[in-house]
PDB file of C-alpha atoms in Angstrom:
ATOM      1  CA  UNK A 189       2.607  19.318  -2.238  1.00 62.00           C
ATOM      2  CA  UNK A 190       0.283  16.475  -3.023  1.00 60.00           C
ATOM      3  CA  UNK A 191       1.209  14.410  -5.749  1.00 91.00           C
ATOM      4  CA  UNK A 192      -1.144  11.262  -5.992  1.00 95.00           C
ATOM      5  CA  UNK A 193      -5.037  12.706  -5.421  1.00 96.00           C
ATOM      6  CA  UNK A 194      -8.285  10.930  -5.173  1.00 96.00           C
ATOM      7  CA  UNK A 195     -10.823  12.710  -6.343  1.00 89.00           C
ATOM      8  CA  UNK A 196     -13.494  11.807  -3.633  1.00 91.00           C
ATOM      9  CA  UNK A 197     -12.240  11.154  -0.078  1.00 93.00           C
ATOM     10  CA  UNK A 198     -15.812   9.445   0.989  1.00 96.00           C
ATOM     11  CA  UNK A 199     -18.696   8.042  -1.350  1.00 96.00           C
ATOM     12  CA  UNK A 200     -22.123   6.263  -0.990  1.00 97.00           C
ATOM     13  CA  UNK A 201     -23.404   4.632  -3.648  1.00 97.00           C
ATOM     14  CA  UNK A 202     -26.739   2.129  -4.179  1.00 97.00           C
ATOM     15  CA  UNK A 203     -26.220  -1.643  -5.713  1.00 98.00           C
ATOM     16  CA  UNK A 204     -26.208  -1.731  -8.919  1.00 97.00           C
ATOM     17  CA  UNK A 205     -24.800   1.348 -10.051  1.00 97.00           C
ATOM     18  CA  UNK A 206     -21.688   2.167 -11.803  1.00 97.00           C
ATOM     19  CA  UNK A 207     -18.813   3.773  -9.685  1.00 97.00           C
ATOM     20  CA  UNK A 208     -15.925   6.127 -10.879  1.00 97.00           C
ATOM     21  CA  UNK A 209     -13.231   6.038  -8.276  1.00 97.00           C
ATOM     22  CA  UNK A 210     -10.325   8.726 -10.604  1.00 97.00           C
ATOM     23  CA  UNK A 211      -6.944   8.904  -9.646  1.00 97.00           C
ATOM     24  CA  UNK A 212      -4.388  11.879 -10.662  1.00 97.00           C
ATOM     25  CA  UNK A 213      -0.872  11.471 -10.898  1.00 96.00           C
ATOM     26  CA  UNK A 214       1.682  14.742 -11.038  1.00 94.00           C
ATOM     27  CA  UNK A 215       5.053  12.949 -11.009  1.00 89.00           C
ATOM     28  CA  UNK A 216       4.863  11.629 -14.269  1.00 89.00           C
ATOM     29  CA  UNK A 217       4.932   8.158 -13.118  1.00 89.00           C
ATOM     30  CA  UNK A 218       4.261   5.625 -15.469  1.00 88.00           C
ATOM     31  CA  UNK A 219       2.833   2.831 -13.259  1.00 90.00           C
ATOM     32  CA  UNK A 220      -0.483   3.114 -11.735  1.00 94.00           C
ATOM     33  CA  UNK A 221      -1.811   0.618  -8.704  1.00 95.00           C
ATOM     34  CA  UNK A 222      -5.348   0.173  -7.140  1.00 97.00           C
ATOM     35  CA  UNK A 223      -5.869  -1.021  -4.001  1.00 96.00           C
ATOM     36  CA  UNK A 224      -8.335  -2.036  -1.562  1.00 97.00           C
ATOM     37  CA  UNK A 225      -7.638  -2.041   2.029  1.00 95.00           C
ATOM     38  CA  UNK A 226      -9.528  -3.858   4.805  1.00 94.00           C
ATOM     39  CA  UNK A 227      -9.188  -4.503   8.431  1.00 90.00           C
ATOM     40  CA  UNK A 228      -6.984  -7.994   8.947  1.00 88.00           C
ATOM     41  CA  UNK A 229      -6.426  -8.246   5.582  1.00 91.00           C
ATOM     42  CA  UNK A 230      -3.821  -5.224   4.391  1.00 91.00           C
ATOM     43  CA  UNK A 231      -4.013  -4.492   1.082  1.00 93.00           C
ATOM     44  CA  UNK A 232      -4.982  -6.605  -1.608  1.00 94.00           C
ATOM     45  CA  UNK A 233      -4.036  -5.822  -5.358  1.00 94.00           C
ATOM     46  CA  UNK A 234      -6.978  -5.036  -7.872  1.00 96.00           C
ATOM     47  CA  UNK A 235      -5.654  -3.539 -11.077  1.00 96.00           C
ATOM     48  CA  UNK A 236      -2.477  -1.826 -12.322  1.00 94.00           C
ATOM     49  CA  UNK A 237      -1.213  -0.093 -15.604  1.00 93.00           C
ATOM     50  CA  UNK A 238       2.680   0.327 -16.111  1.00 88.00           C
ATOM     51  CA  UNK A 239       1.857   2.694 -19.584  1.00 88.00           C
ATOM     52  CA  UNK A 240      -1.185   4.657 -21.125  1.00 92.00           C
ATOM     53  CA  UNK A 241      -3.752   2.370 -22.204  1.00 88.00           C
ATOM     54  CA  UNK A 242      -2.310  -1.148 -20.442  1.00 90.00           C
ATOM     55  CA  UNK A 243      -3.622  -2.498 -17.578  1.00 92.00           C
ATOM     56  CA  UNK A 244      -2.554  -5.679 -15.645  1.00 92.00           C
ATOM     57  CA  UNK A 245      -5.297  -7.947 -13.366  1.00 93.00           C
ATOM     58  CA  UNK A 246      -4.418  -8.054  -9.668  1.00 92.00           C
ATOM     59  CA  UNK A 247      -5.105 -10.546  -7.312  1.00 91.00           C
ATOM     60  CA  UNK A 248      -8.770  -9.007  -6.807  1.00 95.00           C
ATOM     61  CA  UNK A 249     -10.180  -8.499 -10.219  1.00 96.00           C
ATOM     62  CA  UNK A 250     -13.828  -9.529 -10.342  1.00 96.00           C
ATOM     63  CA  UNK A 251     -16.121  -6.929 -10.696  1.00 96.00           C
ATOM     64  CA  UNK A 252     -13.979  -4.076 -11.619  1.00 98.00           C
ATOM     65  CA  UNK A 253     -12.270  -2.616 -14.633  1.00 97.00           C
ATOM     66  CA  UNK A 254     -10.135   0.557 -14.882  1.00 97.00           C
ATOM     67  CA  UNK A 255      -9.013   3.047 -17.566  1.00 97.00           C
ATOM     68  CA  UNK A 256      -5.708   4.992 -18.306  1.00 96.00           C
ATOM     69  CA  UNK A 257      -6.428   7.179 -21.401  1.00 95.00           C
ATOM     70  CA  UNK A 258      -3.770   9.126 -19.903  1.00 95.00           C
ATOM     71  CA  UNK A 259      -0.562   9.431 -18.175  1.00 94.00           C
ATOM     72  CA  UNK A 260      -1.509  11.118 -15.050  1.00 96.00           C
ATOM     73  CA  UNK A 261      -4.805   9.576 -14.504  1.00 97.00           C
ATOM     74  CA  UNK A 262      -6.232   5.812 -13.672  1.00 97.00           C
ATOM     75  CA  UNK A 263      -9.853   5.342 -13.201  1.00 97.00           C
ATOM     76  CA  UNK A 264     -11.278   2.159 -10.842  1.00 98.00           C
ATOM     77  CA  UNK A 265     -14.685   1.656 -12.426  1.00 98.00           C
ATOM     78  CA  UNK A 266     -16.947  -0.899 -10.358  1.00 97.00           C
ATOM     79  CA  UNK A 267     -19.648  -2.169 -13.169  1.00 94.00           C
ATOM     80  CA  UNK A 268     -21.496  -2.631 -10.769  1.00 97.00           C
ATOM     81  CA  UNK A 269     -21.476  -1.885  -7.120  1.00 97.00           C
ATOM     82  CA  UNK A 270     -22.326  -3.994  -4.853  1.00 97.00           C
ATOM     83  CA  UNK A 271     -22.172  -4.383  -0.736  1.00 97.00           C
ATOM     84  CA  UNK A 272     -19.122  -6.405  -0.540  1.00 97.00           C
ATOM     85  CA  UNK A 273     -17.422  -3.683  -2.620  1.00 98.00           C
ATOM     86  CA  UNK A 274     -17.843  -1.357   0.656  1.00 98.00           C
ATOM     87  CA  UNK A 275     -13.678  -0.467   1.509  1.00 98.00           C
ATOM     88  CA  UNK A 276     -10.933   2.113   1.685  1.00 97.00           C
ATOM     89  CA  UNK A 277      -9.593   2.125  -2.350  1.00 98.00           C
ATOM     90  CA  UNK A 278      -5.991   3.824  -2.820  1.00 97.00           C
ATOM     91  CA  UNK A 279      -4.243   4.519  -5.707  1.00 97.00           C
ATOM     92  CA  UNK A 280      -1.157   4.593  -6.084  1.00 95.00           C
ATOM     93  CA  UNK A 281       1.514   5.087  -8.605  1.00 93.00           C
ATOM     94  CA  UNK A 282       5.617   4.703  -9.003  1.00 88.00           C
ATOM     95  CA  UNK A 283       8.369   5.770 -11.293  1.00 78.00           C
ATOM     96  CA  UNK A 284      10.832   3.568 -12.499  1.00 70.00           C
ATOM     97  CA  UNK A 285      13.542   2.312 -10.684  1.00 65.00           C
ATOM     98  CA  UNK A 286      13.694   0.919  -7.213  1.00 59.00           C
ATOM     99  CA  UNK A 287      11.492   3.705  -5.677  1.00 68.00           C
ATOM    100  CA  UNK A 288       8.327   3.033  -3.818  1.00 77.00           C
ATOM    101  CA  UNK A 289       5.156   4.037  -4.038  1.00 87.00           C
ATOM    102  CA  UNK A 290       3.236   7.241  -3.305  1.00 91.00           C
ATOM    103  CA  UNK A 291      -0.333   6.653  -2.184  1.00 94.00           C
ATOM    104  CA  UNK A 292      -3.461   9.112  -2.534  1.00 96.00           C
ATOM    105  CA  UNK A 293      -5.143   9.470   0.625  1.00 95.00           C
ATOM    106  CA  UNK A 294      -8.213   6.773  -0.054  1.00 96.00           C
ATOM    107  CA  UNK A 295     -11.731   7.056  -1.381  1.00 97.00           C
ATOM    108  CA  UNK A 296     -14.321   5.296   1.322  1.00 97.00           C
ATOM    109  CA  UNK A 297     -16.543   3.856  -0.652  1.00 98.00           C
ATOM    110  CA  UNK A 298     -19.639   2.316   0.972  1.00 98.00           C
ATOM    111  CA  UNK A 299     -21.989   0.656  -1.337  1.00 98.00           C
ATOM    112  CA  UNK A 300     -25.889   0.270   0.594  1.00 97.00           C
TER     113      UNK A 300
ATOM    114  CA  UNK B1499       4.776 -17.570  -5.502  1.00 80.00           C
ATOM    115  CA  UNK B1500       5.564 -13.983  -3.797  1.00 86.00           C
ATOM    116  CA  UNK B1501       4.238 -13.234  -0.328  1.00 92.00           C
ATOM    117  CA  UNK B1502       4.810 -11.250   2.830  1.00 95.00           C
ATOM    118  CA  UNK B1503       3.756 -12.688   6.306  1.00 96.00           C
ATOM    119  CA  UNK B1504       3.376  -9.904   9.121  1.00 97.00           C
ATOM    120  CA  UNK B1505       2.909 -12.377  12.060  1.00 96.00           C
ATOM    121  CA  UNK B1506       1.340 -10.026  14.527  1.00 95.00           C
ATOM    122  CA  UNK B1507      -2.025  -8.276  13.839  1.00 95.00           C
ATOM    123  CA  UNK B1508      -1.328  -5.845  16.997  1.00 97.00           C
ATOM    124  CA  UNK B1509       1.567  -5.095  18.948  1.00 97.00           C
ATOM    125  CA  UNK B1510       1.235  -3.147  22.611  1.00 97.00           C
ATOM    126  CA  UNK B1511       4.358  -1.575  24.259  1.00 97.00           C
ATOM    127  CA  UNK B1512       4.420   0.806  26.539  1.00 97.00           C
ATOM    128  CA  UNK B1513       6.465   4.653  25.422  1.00 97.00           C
ATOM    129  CA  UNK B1514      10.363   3.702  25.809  1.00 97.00           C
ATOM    130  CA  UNK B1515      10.177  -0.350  25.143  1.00 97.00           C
ATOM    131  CA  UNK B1516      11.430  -1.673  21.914  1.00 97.00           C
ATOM    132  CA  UNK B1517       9.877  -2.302  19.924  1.00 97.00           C
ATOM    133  CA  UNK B1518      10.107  -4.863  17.004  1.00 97.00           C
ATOM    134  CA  UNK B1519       7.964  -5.600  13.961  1.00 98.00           C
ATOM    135  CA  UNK B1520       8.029  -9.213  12.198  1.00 98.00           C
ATOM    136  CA  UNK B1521       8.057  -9.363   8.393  1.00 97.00           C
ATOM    137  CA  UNK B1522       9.151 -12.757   6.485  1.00 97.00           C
ATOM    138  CA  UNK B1523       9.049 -12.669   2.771  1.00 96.00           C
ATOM    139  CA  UNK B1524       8.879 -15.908   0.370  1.00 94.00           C
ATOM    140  CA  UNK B1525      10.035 -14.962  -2.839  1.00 90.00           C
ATOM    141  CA  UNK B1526      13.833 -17.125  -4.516  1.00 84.00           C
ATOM    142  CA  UNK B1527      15.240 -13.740  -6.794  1.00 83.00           C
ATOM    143  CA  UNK B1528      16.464 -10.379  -5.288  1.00 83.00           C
ATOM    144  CA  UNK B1529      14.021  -8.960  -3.446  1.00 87.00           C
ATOM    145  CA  UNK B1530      13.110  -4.937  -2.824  1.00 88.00           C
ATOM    146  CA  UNK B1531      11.394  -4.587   0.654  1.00 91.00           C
ATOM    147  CA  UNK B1532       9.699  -1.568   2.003  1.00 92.00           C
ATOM    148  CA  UNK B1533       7.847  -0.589   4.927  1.00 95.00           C
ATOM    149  CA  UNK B1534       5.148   1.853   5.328  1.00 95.00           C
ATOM    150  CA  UNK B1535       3.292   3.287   7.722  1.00 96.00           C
ATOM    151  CA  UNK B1536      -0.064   5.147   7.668  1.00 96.00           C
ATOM    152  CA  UNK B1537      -1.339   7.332  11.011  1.00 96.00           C
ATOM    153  CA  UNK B1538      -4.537   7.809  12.238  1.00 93.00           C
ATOM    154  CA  UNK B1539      -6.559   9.487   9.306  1.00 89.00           C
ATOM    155  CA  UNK B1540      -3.367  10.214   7.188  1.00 92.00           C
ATOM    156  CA  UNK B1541      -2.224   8.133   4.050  1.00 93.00           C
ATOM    157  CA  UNK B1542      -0.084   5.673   3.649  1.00 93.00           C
ATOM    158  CA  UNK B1543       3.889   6.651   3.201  1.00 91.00           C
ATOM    159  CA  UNK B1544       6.669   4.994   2.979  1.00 90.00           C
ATOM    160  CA  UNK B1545       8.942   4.738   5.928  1.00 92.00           C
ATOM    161  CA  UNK B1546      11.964   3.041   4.981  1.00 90.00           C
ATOM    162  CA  UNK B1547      13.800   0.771   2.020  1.00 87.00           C
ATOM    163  CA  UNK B1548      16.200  -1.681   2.263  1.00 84.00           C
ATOM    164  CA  UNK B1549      18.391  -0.537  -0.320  1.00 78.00           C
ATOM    165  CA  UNK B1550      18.603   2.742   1.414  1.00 77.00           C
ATOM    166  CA  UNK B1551      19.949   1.151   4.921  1.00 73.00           C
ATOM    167  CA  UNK B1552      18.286   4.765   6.388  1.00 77.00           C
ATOM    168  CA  UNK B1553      16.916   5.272   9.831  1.00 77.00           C
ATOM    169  CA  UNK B1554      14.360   7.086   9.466  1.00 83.00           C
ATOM    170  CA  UNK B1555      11.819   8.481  13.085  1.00 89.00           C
ATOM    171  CA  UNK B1556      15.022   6.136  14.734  1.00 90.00           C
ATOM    172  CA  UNK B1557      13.548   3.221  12.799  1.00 94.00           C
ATOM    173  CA  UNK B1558      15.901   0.844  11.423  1.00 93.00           C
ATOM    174  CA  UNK B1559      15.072  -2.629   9.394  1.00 93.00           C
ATOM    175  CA  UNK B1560      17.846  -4.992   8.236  1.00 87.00           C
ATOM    176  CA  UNK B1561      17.000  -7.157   5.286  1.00 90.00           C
ATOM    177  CA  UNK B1562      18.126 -11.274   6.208  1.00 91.00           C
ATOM    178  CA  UNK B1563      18.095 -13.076   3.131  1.00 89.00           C
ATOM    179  CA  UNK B1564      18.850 -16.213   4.921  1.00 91.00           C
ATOM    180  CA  UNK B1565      15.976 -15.891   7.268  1.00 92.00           C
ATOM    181  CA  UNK B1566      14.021 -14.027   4.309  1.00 94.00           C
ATOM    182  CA  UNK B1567      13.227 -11.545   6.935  1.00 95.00           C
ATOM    183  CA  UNK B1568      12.892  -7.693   6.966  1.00 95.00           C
ATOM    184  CA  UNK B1569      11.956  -6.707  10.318  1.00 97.00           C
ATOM    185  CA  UNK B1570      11.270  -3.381  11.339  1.00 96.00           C
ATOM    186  CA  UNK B1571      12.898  -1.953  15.025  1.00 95.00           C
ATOM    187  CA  UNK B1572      13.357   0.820  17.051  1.00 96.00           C
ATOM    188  CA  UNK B1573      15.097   1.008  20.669  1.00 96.00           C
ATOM    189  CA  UNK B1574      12.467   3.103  22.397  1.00 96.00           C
ATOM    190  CA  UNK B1575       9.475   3.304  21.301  1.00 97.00           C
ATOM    191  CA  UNK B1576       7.048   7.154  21.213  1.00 97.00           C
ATOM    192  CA  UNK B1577       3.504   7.563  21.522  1.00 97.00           C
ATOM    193  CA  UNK B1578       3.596   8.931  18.140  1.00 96.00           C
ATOM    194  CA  UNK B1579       4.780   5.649  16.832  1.00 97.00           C
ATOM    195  CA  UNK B1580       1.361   4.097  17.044  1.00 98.00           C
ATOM    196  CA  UNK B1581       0.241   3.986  13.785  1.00 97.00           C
ATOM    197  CA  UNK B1582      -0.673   0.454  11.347  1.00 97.00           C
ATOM    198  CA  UNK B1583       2.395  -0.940   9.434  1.00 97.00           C
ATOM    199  CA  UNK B1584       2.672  -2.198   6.375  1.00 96.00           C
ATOM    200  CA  UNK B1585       5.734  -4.507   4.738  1.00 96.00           C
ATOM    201  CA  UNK B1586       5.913  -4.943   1.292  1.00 94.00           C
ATOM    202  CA  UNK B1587       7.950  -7.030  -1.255  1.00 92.00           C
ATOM    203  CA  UNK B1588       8.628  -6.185  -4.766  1.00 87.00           C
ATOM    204  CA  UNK B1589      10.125  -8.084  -7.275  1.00 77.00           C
ATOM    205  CA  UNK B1590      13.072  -6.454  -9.537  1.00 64.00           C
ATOM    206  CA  UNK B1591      10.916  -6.682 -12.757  1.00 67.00           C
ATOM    207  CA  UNK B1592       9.082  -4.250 -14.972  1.00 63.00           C
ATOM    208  CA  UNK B1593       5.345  -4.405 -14.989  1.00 62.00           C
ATOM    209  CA  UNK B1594       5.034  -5.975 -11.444  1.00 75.00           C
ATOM    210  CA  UNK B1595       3.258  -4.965  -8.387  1.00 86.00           C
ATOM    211  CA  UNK B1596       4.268  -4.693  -4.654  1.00 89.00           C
ATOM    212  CA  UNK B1597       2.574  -7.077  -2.551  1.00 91.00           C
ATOM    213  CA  UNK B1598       2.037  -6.444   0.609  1.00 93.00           C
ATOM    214  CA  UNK B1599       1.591  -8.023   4.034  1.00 94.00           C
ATOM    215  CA  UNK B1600      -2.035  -7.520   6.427  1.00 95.00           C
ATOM    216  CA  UNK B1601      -0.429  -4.912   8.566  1.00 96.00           C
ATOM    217  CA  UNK B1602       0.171  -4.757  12.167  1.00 97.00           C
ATOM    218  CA  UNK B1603      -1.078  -2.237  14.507  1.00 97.00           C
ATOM    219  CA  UNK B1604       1.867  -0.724  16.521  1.00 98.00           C
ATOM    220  CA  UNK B1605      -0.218   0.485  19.805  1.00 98.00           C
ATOM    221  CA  UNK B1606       2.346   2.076  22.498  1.00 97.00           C
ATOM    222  CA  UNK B1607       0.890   3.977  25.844  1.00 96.00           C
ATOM    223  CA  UNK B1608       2.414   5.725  28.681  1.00 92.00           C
TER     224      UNK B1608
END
């Protein structure tokens, strides 16, 4: 019955090296959302696609970039990881219309 | 601009208090609002919509446009409501985002 997964529930990763963080969709949805979340600050908006091959900045930008080469998938790349990069990421994606969204259940990522 | 303002970073009632869960939104169209909820170790769903006017787990939340408020309620509160809340505004146009408020923790004991 899941619909949005994350293909990595917890990750470690050095500074300095690149991070995949993938994202599968099977809904068909065309928008895609990434999100950080950290304690006393909710969730803050990094990057989101509304079709295959666009992408929109969030409010968080700097020092990631993502990828949607398809429908059903939207990658969080971090160029290059460093410690303040260490959070919960969700994805999440939405059809069109007034629905809301439907999260994955988070990649931790800690970056040491 | 757009934002949500959840006023209380933790909220402590005890099981059969009500319970009541500030959100104020800033935004001068016609605004979606949402609230979601994510237990311990789960991830994050969607509890309720304003266009919906459900009650969902006994959960209601009326949205006030002239107090641009959406706050979330329930009479008696469970020990399975403890969980972190989440309000979120969107804004009725394509290629936009939901923004979201900083949560607040929902703690109730017996």
């Amino acid at each position: 019955d899941v619909k949005v997964t994350q293909s990595s529930r917890y990750l470690v990763k050095r500074t300095g090296e690149k991070v995949f963080l993938e994202c599968v969709q099977d809904m068909d949805h065309e928008n895609m959302f990434w999100y950080r979340q950290d304690p006393g600050l909710g969730l803050r908006l990094i990057y989101f696609s509304y079709d295959v091959k666009m992408k929109e900045k969030g409010d968080i930008p700097e020092g990631y970039s993502v990828s949607r080469e398809k429908k059903e998938r939207f990658s969080l790349i971090l160029e290059s990881a460093s410690t303040n990069q260490t959070s919960m990421y969700l994805c999440a994606s939405r059809g069109s219309g007034t629905q809301g969204y439907t999260f994955g259940s988070g990649t931790r990522l800690t970056v040491v | 601009a757009q934002r949500v303002t959840q006023p209380e970073k933790l909220l402590s009632v005890f099981k059969g208090a009500p319970v009541e869960l500030k959100c104020n939104y800033s935004y001068s169209g016609s605004p979606e609002l949402f609230w979601y909820v994510q237990y311990s170790r789960q991830r994050l769903q969607l509890l309720l919509r304003h266009i919906s006017r459900e009650s969902i787990k006994g959960f209601t939340a009326d949205l006030n446009k002239g107090e641009t408020s959406f706050h979330l309620k329930k009479p008696f509160a469970q020990e399975e409501d403890s969980a972190m809340y989440y309000c979120a505004l969107g804004v009725n146009q394509a290629g936009t985002a939901l923004i979201f408020g900083k949560g607040t923790t929902l703690s109730v004991s017996s």
